[in-house]
CSV table of C-alpha atoms and ligand atoms in Angstrom, one decimal:
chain,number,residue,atom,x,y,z
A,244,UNK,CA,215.1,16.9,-137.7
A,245,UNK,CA,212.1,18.0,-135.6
A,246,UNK,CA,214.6,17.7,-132.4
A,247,UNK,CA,215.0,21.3,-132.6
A,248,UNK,CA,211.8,22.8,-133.3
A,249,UNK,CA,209.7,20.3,-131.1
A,250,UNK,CA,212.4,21.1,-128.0
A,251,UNK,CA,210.8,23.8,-126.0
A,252,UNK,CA,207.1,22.3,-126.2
A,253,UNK,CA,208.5,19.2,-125.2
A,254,UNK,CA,209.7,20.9,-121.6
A,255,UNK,CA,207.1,22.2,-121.7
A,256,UNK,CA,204.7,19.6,-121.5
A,257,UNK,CA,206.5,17.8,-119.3
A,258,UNK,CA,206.7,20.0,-116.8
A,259,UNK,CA,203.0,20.6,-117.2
A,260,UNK,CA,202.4,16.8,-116.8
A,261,UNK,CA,205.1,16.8,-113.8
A,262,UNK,CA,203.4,19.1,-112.2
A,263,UNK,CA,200.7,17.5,-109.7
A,264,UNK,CA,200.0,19.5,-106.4
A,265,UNK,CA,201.7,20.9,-103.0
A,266,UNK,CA,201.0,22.8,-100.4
A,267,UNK,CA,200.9,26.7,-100.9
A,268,UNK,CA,199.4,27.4,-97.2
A,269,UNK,CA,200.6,27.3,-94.7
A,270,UNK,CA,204.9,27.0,-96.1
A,271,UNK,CA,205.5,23.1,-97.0
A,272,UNK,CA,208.6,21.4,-97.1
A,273,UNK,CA,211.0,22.1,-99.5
A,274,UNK,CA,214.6,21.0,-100.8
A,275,UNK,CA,217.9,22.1,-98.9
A,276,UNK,CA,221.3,20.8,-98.2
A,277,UNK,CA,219.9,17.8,-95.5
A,278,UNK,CA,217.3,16.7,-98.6
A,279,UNK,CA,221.1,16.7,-101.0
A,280,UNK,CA,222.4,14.9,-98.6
A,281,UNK,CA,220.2,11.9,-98.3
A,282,UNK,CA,218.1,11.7,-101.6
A,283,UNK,CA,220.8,12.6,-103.7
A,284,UNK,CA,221.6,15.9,-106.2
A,285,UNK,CA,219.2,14.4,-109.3
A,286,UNK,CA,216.0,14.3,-106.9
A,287,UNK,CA,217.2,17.5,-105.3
A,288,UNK,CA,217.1,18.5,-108.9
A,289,UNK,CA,213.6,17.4,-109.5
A,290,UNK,CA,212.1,18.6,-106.5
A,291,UNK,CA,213.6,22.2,-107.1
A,292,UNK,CA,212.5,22.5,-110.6
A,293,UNK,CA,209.0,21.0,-109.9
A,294,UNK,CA,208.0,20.4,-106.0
A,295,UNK,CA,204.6,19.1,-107.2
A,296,UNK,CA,206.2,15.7,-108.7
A,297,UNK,CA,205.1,12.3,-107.8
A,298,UNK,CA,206.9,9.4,-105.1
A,299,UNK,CA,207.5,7.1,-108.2
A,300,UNK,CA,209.2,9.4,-110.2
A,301,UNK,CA,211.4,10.4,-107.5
A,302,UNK,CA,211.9,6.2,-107.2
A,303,UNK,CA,213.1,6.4,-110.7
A,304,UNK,CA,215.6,9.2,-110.3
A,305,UNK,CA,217.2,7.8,-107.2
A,306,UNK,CA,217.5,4.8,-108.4
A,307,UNK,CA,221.3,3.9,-108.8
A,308,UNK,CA,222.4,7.8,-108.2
A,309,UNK,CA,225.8,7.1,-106.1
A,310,UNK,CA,224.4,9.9,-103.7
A,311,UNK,CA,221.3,8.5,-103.6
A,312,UNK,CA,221.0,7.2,-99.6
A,313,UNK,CA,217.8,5.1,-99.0
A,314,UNK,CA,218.4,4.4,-95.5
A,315,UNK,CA,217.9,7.9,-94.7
A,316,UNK,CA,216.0,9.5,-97.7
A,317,UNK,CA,212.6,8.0,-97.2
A,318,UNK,CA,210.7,9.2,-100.3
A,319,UNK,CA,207.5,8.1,-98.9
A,320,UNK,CA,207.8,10.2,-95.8
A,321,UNK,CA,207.3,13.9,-97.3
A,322,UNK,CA,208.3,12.8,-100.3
A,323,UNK,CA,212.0,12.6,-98.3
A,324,UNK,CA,211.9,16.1,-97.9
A,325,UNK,CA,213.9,17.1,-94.6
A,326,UNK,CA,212.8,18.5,-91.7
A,327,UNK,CA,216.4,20.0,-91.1
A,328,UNK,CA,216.0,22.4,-94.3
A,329,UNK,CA,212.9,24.2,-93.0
A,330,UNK,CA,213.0,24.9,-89.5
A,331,UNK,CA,212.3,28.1,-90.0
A,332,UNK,CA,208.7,27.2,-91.0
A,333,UNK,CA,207.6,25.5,-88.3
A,334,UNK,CA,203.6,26.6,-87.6
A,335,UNK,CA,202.7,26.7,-84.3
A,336,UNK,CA,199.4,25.7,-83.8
A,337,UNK,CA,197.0,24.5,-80.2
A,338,UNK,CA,194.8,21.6,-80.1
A,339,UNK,CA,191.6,21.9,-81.4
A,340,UNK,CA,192.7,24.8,-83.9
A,341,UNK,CA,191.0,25.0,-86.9
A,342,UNK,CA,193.6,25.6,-89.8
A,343,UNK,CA,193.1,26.5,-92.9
A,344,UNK,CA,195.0,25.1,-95.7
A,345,UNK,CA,195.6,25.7,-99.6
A,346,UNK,CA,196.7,22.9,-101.6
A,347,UNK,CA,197.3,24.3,-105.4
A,348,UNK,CA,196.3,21.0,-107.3
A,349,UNK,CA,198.7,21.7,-110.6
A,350,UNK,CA,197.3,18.8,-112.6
A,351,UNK,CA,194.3,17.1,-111.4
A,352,UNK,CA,194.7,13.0,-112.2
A,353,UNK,CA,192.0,11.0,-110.3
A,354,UNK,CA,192.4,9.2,-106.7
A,355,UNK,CA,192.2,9.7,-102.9
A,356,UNK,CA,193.5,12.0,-100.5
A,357,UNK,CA,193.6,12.1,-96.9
A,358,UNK,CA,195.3,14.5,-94.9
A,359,UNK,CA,196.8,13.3,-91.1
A,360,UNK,CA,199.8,13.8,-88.3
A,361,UNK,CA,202.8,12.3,-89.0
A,362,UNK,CA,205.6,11.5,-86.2
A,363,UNK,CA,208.4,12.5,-87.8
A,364,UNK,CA,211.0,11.3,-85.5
A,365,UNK,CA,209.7,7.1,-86.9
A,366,UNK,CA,211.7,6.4,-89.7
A,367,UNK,CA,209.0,6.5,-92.5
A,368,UNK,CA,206.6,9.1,-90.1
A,369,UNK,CA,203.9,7.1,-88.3
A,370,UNK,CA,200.8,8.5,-88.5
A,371,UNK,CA,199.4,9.3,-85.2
A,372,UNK,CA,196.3,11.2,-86.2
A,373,UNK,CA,194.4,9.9,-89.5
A,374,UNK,CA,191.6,11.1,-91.9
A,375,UNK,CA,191.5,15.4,-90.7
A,376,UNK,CA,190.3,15.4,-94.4
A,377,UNK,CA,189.3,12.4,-96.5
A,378,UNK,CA,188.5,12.4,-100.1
A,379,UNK,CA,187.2,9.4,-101.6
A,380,UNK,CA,187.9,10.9,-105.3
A,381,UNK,CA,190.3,13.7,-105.2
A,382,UNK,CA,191.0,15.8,-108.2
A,383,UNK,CA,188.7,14.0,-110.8
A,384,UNK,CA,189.6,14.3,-114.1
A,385,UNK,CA,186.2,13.7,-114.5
A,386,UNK,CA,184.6,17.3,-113.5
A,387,UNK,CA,186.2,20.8,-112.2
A,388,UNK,CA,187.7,20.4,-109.1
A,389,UNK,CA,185.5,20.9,-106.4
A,390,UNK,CA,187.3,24.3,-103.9
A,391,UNK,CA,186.8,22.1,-100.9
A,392,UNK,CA,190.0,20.0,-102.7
A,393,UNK,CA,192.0,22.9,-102.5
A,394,UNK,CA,190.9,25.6,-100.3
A,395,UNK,CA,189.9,23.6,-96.7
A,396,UNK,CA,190.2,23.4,-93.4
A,397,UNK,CA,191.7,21.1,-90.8
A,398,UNK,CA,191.0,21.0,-86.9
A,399,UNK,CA,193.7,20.0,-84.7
A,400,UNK,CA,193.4,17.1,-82.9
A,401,UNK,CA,192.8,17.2,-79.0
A,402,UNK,CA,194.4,13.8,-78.7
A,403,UNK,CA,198.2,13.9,-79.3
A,404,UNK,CA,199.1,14.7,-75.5
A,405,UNK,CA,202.7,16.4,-75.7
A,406,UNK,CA,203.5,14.1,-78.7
A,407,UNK,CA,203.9,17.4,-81.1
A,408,UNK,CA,205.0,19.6,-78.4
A,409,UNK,CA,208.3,21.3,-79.7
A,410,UNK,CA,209.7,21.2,-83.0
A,411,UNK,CA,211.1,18.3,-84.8
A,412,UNK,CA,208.4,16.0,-84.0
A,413,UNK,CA,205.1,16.2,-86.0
A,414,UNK,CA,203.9,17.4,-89.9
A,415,UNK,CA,200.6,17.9,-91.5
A,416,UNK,CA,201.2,15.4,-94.3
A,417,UNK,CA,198.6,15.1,-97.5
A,418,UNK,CA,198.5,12.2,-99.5
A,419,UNK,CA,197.4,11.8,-102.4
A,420,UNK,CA,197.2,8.7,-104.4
A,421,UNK,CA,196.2,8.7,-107.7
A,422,UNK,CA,196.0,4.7,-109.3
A,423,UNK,CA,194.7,6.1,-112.4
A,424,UNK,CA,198.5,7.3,-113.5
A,425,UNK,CA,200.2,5.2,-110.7
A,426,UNK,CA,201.6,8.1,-109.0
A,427,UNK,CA,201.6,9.2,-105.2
A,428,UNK,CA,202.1,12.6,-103.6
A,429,UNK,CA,202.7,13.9,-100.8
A,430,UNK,CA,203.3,17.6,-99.0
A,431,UNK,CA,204.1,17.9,-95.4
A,432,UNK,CA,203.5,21.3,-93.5
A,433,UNK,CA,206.0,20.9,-90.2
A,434,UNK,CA,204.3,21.9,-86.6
A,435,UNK,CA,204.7,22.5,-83.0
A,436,UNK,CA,201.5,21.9,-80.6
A,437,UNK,CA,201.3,22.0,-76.8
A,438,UNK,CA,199.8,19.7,-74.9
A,439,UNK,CA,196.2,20.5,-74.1
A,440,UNK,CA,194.9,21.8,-70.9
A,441,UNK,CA,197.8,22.3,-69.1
A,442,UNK,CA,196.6,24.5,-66.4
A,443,UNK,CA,193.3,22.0,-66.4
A,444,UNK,CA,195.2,18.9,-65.5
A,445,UNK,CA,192.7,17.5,-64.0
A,446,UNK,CA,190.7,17.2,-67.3
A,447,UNK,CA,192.5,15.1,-68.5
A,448,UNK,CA,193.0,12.2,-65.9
A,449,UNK,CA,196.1,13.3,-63.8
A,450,UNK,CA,195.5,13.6,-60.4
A,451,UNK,CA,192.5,10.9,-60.8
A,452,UNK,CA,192.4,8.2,-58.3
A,453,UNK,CA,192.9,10.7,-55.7
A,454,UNK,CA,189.6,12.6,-55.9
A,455,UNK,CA,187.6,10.6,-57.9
B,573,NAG,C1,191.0,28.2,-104.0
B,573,NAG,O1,191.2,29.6,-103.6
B,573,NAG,C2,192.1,30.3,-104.5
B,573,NAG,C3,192.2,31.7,-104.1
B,573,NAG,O2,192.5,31.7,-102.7
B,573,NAG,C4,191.5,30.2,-105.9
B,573,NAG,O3,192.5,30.8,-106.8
B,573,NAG,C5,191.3,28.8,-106.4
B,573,NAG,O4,190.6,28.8,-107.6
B,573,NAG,C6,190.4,28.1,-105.3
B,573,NAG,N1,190.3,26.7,-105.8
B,573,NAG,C7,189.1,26.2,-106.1
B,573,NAG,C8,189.2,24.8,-106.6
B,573,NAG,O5,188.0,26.7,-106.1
B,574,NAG,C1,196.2,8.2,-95.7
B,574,NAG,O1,197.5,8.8,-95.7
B,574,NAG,C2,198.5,7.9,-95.2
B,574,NAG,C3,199.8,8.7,-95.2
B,574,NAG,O2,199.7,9.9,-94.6
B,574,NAG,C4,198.6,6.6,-96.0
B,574,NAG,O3,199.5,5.8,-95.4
B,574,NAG,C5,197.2,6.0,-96.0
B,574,NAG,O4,197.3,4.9,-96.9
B,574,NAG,C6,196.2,6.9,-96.5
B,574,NAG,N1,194.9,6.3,-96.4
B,574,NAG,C7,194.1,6.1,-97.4
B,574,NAG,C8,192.8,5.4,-97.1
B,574,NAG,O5,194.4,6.4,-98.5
């Protein structure tokens, strides 16, 4: 008999409790056709409604949906988001940049965070630069969260070569692991980066040998 009084602060609540933390700055992935495809209508669902939810919640969801494909949704590479449903936010950004980055933290639960390169062309996103950021405690229950946590700034590495040079090939990722309610996150911000030094090629070891 309280079903249909308690309904709408039920939602509520959950969505307050679902909601965890994502990129704002600069544009993070989010769910299209490619993400439908592989993860499946439910998570598309979830991550549509609330983009801040966690990796094991998504786990849950998947779990035995017909349309659910694990072989090609990933949910621990951006969350299985899809590069192919946001081209059109690919930054473009040099080595040795320094970017800065919002991440909204919607509800703080404690754990770590680091924030590093992915491949994205690997099948569960290799990371190929580590630690940009590293937070021992992230989003403490604990205290007020600290604007470093959410308002920072990385710099690009000056050691990926031509790895992230063209699209389709590298993300920012943030990950965010929080024991404390066994939940993960993760929010990946997809980039393009030249190679460094091109017109100094000599900085960087070709041509050695010959000279020197
Ligand atoms: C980060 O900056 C935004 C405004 O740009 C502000 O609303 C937010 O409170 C800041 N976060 C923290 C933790 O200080
Ligand atoms: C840092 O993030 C990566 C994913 O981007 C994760 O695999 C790794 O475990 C994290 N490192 C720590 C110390 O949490």
């Amino acid at each position: 008999m309280h079903f249909t009084t308690t309904l709408l602060p039920t939602l509520a609540l959950f969505t307050l409790t679902n909601a965890h933390g994502y990129f704002t700055t600069p544009p993070a992935r989010q769910p299209g056709p490619a993400y439908q495809q592989s993860c499946g209508m439910q998570a598309y669902y979830q991550m549509s409604g609330d983009i801040n939810g966690n990796i094991q919640g998504l786990t849950q969801t998947t779990k035995n949906q017909p349309d659910y494909n694990p072989s090609t949704c990933r949910l621990w590479k951006c969350k299985g988001l899809k590069y192919a449903d946001n081209t059109a936010h690919v930054q473009k950004y040099s080595p040795g940049q320094v970017v800065p980055m919002v991440f909204d933290i919607r509800a703080p639960h404690t754990g770590s965070a680091n924030v590093s390169i992915i491949d994205i062309t690997t099948l569960d996103g290799t990371v190929i630069a580590s630690n940009l950021k590293k937070w021992d405690v992230y989003a403490s229950t604990a205290s007020s969260i600290p604007s470093d946590e959410e308002n920072f700034s990385i710099t690009m590495p000056t050691t990926l070569g031509s790895r992230c040079a063209g699209p389709g090939k590298c993300a920012i990722q943030l990950f965010w692991d929080a024991p404390s309610v066994e939940q993960t996150y993760e929010s990946c911000v997809d980039f393009e980066m030249a190679a460094a030094g091109k017109r100094h090629a000599r900085d960087f070891g070709v041509g050695r040998g010959l000279k020197d």
